[in-house]
Amino acid sequence: MTTRRPGGEPIARQTSTTSGRSFRATRGRLARHGAALAVILALLSCGEGVTPPPPPPPAPAPQPATVTLEPNPAVVVAADTVRLVARVLDERARVISGAPVTWTSGDPAVATVDATGLVTGLKEGRASVTATSGPATASAPLTVRSQDRATLIDVYDAAGGGGWTGKDSWTTDAPLGSWFGVEANPDGRVLALRLSENGLRGQLPRNLGTSPSSPN
C-alpha cells in the first residue's frame, strides 16, 4: 500500500529491516566486549590484597658426621713439628669445606697442637691428638721420639737392620741403652754404637754425625 501526501504525491515507505540488523549486530558486539571486560575486571579484582607465597627456605647446612685424620698414626721428633690434616665429612661421606675444627692434645707435656693442627713434640713419649667438628670427632695416636732414637731408627732402616745378627730391642720404645750394641747415659743420650761384625749393609745416614761409609 502506497501512502500519499495531500494533493496526491506518493510518500516513499521506509523499511526498518536493514537498520534493525545493524543495531542487533552492534548490540552483540557490545555484549561480547562487555563480557570480556567483565572477565578481566574479575581477574584483576581477585588479585587485590593477595600476598604472594614466600620463597622456599634455604637447604639446611650439611652437618659433620665423620672426621678423618692424616697422618694416622703420627710420629714426630722432640723439638720438631708435624702437621695433621682433618677432613670433615657429612652423613653422605661428602667433604664439608671450611668446617670449623677444634684440636686438642691428650698430653700437653709430651706434645702440643695449635688451632691449625700443627703438632710440636716436647719430649719423648706417647700422646694422642684429637680433632672435633660439631658432634664428630677423631683421634690419632702420636709418638714423640728423641733425636737420638729417631737417628738410630734411621740407621736401622738404612743399614738393613732386618738382617742384622744382633738387633734386640731396636725400633722399640725400650730405653736406648737396652738396644743391642747401643751405649747410652741415664738421660737416653747415645754415647757409642758397637755394631761391628753385625751384618750392617748400606749407607749410614748423615744425621748420625759421621761421614758416610759402608760398614761391614
C-alpha positions as a LaTeX table, in Angstrom:
\begin{tabular}{lrrr}
\hline
Residue & $x$ (\AA) & $y$ (\AA) & $z$ (\AA) \\
\hline
Met1 & 0.00 & 0.00 & 0.00 \\
Thr2 & 1.36 & 3.44 & $-1.00$ \\
Thr3 & 0.80 & 6.44 & 1.21 \\
Arg4 & 0.14 & 9.71 & $-0.49$ \\
Arg5 & 0.54 & 13.26 & 0.74 \\
Pro6 & $-2.33$ & 15.62 & 0.50 \\
Gly7 & $-2.51$ & 16.66 & $-3.13$ \\
Gly8 & $-1.84$ & 13.13 & $-4.36$ \\
Glu9 & 2.04 & 12.88 & $-4.20$ \\
Pro10 & 3.10 & 9.48 & $-3.03$ \\
Ile11 & 5.28 & 9.15 & 0.11 \\
Ala12 & 8.05 & 6.53 & $-0.11$ \\
Arg13 & 7.70 & 3.94 & 2.67 \\
Gln14 & 10.98 & 3.30 & 4.54 \\
Thr15 & 11.69 & $-0.19$ & 5.77 \\
Ser16 & 13.44 & $-0.78$ & 9.08 \\
Thr17 & 14.84 & $-4.20$ & 8.15 \\
Thr18 & 18.43 & $-3.09$ & 7.42 \\
Ser19 & 18.71 & $-0.71$ & 10.32 \\
Gly20 & 17.38 & $-3.37$ & 12.66 \\
Arg21 & 20.03 & $-5.88$ & 11.60 \\
Ser22 & 22.77 & $-3.28$ & 12.08 \\
Phe23 & 21.52 & $-2.45$ & 15.55 \\
Arg24 & 21.39 & $-6.07$ & 16.62 \\
Ala25 & 24.97 & $-6.66$ & 15.34 \\
Thr26 & 26.25 & $-3.64$ & 17.22 \\
Arg27 & 24.46 & $-4.73$ & 20.36 \\
Gly28 & 26.02 & $-8.22$ & 20.04 \\
Arg29 & 29.50 & $-6.82$ & 19.73 \\
Leu30 & 28.97 & $-4.61$ & 22.73 \\
Ala31 & 27.71 & $-7.57$ & 24.69 \\
Arg32 & 30.77 & $-9.67$ & 23.81 \\
His33 & 33.16 & $-6.85$ & 24.63 \\
Gly34 & 31.32 & $-6.22$ & 27.85 \\
Ala35 & 31.59 & $-9.88$ & 28.85 \\
Ala36 & 35.34 & $-9.91$ & 28.12 \\
Leu37 & 35.79 & $-6.71$ & 30.10 \\
Ala38 & 33.88 & $-8.20$ & 32.98 \\
Val39 & 36.15 & $-11.26$ & 33.00 \\
Ile40 & 39.30 & $-9.05$ & 33.00 \\
Leu41 & 37.92 & $-6.91$ & 35.83 \\
Ala42 & 37.02 & $-10.04$ & 37.77 \\
Leu43 & 40.53 & $-11.44$ & 37.36 \\
Leu44 & 42.09 & $-8.15$ & 38.40 \\
Ser45 & 39.85 & $-7.86$ & 41.43 \\
Cys46 & 40.79 & $-11.40$ & 42.53 \\
Gly47 & 44.45 & $-10.37$ & 42.83 \\
Glu48 & 43.76 & $-7.36$ & 45.04 \\
Gly49 & 45.09 & $-7.84$ & 48.58 \\
Val50 & 46.65 & $-11.28$ & 47.87 \\
Thr51 & 50.21 & $-11.74$ & 49.19 \\
Pro52 & 52.47 & $-13.92$ & 47.04 \\
Pro53 & 53.74 & $-17.06$ & 48.76 \\
Pro54 & 57.16 & $-16.74$ & 50.46 \\
Pro55 & 60.20 & $-18.31$ & 48.77 \\
Pro56 & 61.13 & $-21.80$ & 49.93 \\
Pro57 & 63.54 & $-21.89$ & 52.89 \\
Pro58 & 67.22 & $-22.49$ & 52.10 \\
Ala59 & 68.52 & $-26.04$ & 52.30 \\
Pro60 & 69.90 & $-26.91$ & 55.74 \\
Ala61 & 73.66 & $-26.68$ & 56.08 \\
Pro62 & 75.43 & $-30.07$ & 55.99 \\
Gln63 & 76.23 & $-31.42$ & 59.43 \\
Pro64 & 79.55 & $-33.10$ & 60.35 \\
Ala65 & 79.18 & $-36.85$ & 60.74 \\
Thr66 & 82.76 & $-38.11$ & 60.48 \\
Val67 & 86.28 & $-36.76$ & 60.89 \\
Thr68 & 89.37 & $-38.42$ & 59.43 \\
Leu69 & 92.99 & $-37.56$ & 60.28 \\
Glu70 & 96.20 & $-37.80$ & 58.30 \\
Pro71 & 98.80 & $-38.97$ & 59.13 \\
Asn72 & 97.35 & $-41.55$ & 61.47 \\
Pro73 & 99.29 & $-42.65$ & 63.49 \\
Ala74 & 101.70 & $-39.72$ & 63.66 \\
Val75 & 105.37 & $-39.58$ & 64.64 \\
Val76 & 107.42 & $-36.51$ & 65.48 \\
Val77 & 110.88 & $-35.88$ & 66.86 \\
Ala78 & 111.15 & $-33.85$ & 70.07 \\
Ala79 & 111.55 & $-30.13$ & 69.29 \\
Asp80 & 110.24 & $-30.77$ & 65.77 \\
Thr81 & 106.75 & $-30.44$ & 64.28 \\
Val82 & 104.32 & $-32.44$ & 62.19 \\
Arg83 & 101.03 & $-31.20$ & 60.75 \\
Leu84 & 97.87 & $-33.25$ & 60.97 \\
Val85 & 95.11 & $-32.69$ & 58.44 \\
Ala86 & 91.44 & $-33.21$ & 59.32 \\
Arg87 & 88.78 & $-33.99$ & 56.73 \\
Val88 & 85.20 & $-33.37$ & 57.87 \\
Leu89 & 82.52 & $-35.46$ & 56.12 \\
Asp90 & 78.74 & $-35.29$ & 56.22 \\
Glu91 & 76.42 & $-38.26$ & 56.55 \\
Arg92 & 76.85 & $-38.99$ & 52.83 \\
Ala93 & 80.64 & $-39.01$ & 53.15 \\
Arg94 & 80.94 & $-35.70$ & 51.30 \\
Val95 & 83.67 & $-33.29$ & 52.37 \\
Ile96 & 82.39 & $-30.19$ & 54.18 \\
Ser97 & 84.71 & $-27.39$ & 53.08 \\
Gly98 & 85.57 & $-24.83$ & 55.72 \\
Ala99 & 84.06 & $-26.80$ & 58.60 \\
Pro100 & 85.46 & $-25.49$ & 61.91 \\
Val101 & 87.78 & $-27.93$ & 63.70 \\
Thr102 & 88.96 & $-27.83$ & 67.30 \\
Trp103 & 92.29 & $-29.51$ & 68.13 \\
Thr104 & 93.43 & $-30.90$ & 71.49 \\
Ser105 & 96.42 & $-32.85$ & 72.76 \\
Gly106 & 95.94 & $-35.81$ & 75.05 \\
Asp107 & 99.17 & $-34.99$ & 76.89 \\
Pro108 & 100.36 & $-31.38$ & 76.52 \\
Ala109 & 103.55 & $-32.27$ & 78.41 \\
Val110 & 104.54 & $-34.62$ & 75.57 \\
Ala111 & 103.19 & $-32.65$ & 72.59 \\
Thr112 & 101.09 & $-29.58$ & 71.89 \\
Val113 & 98.82 & $-28.82$ & 68.95 \\
Asp114 & 97.70 & $-25.43$ & 67.70 \\
Ala115 & 94.44 & $-24.33$ & 66.08 \\
Thr116 & 95.65 & $-25.41$ & 62.62 \\
Gly117 & 96.64 & $-28.97$ & 63.55 \\
Leu118 & 100.39 & $-28.28$ & 63.83 \\
Val119 & 101.84 & $-30.63$ & 66.44 \\
Thr120 & 105.05 & $-29.82$ & 68.32 \\
Gly121 & 106.91 & $-32.63$ & 70.07 \\
Leu122 & 108.20 & $-31.62$ & 73.50 \\
Lys123 & 109.69 & $-34.75$ & 74.97 \\
Glu124 & 109.87 & $-38.45$ & 74.24 \\
Gly125 & 106.63 & $-40.25$ & 74.93 \\
Arg126 & 103.20 & $-41.07$ & 73.61 \\
Ala127 & 100.07 & $-38.97$ & 73.36 \\
Ser128 & 97.01 & $-38.55$ & 71.17 \\
Val129 & 95.76 & $-35.68$ & 69.06 \\
Thr130 & 92.01 & $-35.16$ & 68.74 \\
Ala131 & 90.10 & $-33.17$ & 66.13 \\
Thr132 & 86.47 & $-32.24$ & 66.78 \\
Ser133 & 83.92 & $-30.69$ & 64.40 \\
Gly134 & 80.39 & $-30.38$ & 65.74 \\
Pro135 & 79.34 & $-33.79$ & 67.05 \\
Ala136 & 82.05 & $-35.63$ & 65.08 \\
Thr137 & 85.48 & $-36.40$ & 66.49 \\
Ala138 & 88.58 & $-38.44$ & 65.67 \\
Ser139 & 91.89 & $-39.13$ & 67.40 \\
Ala140 & 95.31 & $-40.12$ & 66.11 \\
Pro141 & 97.97 & $-41.78$ & 68.28 \\
Leu142 & 101.17 & $-39.75$ & 68.42 \\
Thr143 & 104.70 & $-40.91$ & 69.19 \\
Val144 & 107.32 & $-38.35$ & 70.13 \\
Arg145 & 110.86 & $-39.64$ & 69.72 \\
Ser146 & 114.07 & $-38.16$ & 71.00 \\
Gln147 & 116.52 & $-37.05$ & 68.35 \\
Asp148 & 118.84 & $-39.91$ & 69.30 \\
Arg149 & 116.11 & $-42.54$ & 68.99 \\
Ala150 & 114.99 & $-41.14$ & 65.63 \\
Thr151 & 118.59 & $-41.22$ & 64.37 \\
Leu152 & 119.11 & $-44.82$ & 65.46 \\
Ile153 & 115.91 & $-45.87$ & 63.70 \\
Asp154 & 117.25 & $-44.17$ & 60.57 \\
Val155 & 120.44 & $-46.25$ & 60.96 \\
Tyr156 & 118.42 & $-49.43$ & 61.33 \\
Asp157 & 116.40 & $-48.69$ & 58.20 \\
Ala158 & 119.37 & $-47.54$ & 56.11 \\
Ala159 & 121.76 & $-50.34$ & 57.10 \\
Gly160 & 119.47 & $-53.33$ & 56.63 \\
Gly161 & 118.50 & $-53.78$ & 60.27 \\
Gly162 & 116.14 & $-56.61$ & 59.48 \\
Gly163 & 119.16 & $-58.76$ & 58.58 \\
Trp164 & 121.43 & $-57.86$ & 61.49 \\
Thr165 & 122.92 & $-60.59$ & 63.61 \\
Gly166 & 122.01 & $-58.76$ & 66.81 \\
Lys167 & 119.04 & $-56.39$ & 66.90 \\
Asp168 & 117.42 & $-56.91$ & 70.30 \\
Ser169 & 115.08 & $-54.04$ & 71.27 \\
Trp170 & 115.87 & $-51.99$ & 68.15 \\
Thr171 & 112.96 & $-49.75$ & 66.99 \\
Thr172 & 111.02 & $-50.42$ & 70.23 \\
Asp173 & 110.13 & $-47.98$ & 72.98 \\
Ala174 & 112.63 & $-49.61$ & 75.33 \\
Pro175 & 115.37 & $-47.36$ & 76.77 \\
Leu176 & 118.10 & $-46.82$ & 74.20 \\
Gly177 & 120.72 & $-48.30$ & 76.49 \\
Ser178 & 118.92 & $-51.65$ & 76.20 \\
Trp179 & 119.17 & $-51.77$ & 72.41 \\
Phe180 & 121.76 & $-54.21$ & 71.15 \\
Gly181 & 125.16 & $-52.52$ & 70.68 \\
Val182 & 123.99 & $-49.10$ & 71.98 \\
Glu183 & 125.61 & $-47.38$ & 74.95 \\
Ala184 & 123.52 & $-44.54$ & 76.40 \\
Asn185 & 123.57 & $-42.40$ & 79.53 \\
Pro186 & 120.67 & $-42.27$ & 82.03 \\
Asp187 & 119.13 & $-39.37$ & 80.09 \\
Gly188 & 118.86 & $-41.52$ & 76.98 \\
Arg189 & 121.62 & $-39.80$ & 75.08 \\
Val190 & 123.66 & $-42.16$ & 72.91 \\
Leu191 & 127.34 & $-42.38$ & 73.86 \\
Ala192 & 128.56 & $-45.10$ & 71.48 \\
Leu193 & 127.49 & $-47.77$ & 68.97 \\
Arg194 & 129.14 & $-51.20$ & 68.95 \\
Leu195 & 127.77 & $-52.88$ & 65.87 \\
Ser196 & 130.88 & $-54.27$ & 64.20 \\
Glu197 & 130.51 & $-57.71$ & 62.63 \\
Asn198 & 126.75 & $-57.34$ & 62.92 \\
Gly199 & 125.87 & $-57.55$ & 59.23 \\
Leu200 & 125.28 & $-53.87$ & 58.56 \\
Arg201 & 124.80 & $-53.09$ & 54.88 \\
Gly202 & 124.15 & $-49.82$ & 53.08 \\
Gln203 & 124.89 & $-46.17$ & 53.72 \\
Leu204 & 124.78 & $-44.67$ & 57.18 \\
Pro205 & 122.53 & $-41.59$ & 57.43 \\
Arg206 & 124.32 & $-38.24$ & 57.61 \\
Asn207 & 122.44 & $-37.23$ & 60.77 \\
Leu208 & 124.41 & $-39.93$ & 62.64 \\
Gly209 & 127.17 & $-37.34$ & 62.88 \\
Thr210 & 129.77 & $-39.35$ & 60.97 \\
Ser211 & 131.00 & $-39.33$ & 57.38 \\
Pro212 & 129.02 & $-41.61$ & 55.08 \\
Ser213 & 130.56 & $-45.03$ & 54.96 \\
Ser214 & 129.71 & $-48.61$ & 54.16 \\
Pro215 & 130.09 & $-50.57$ & 57.40 \\
Asn216 & 130.72 & $-54.32$ & 57.33 \\
\hline
\end{tabular}
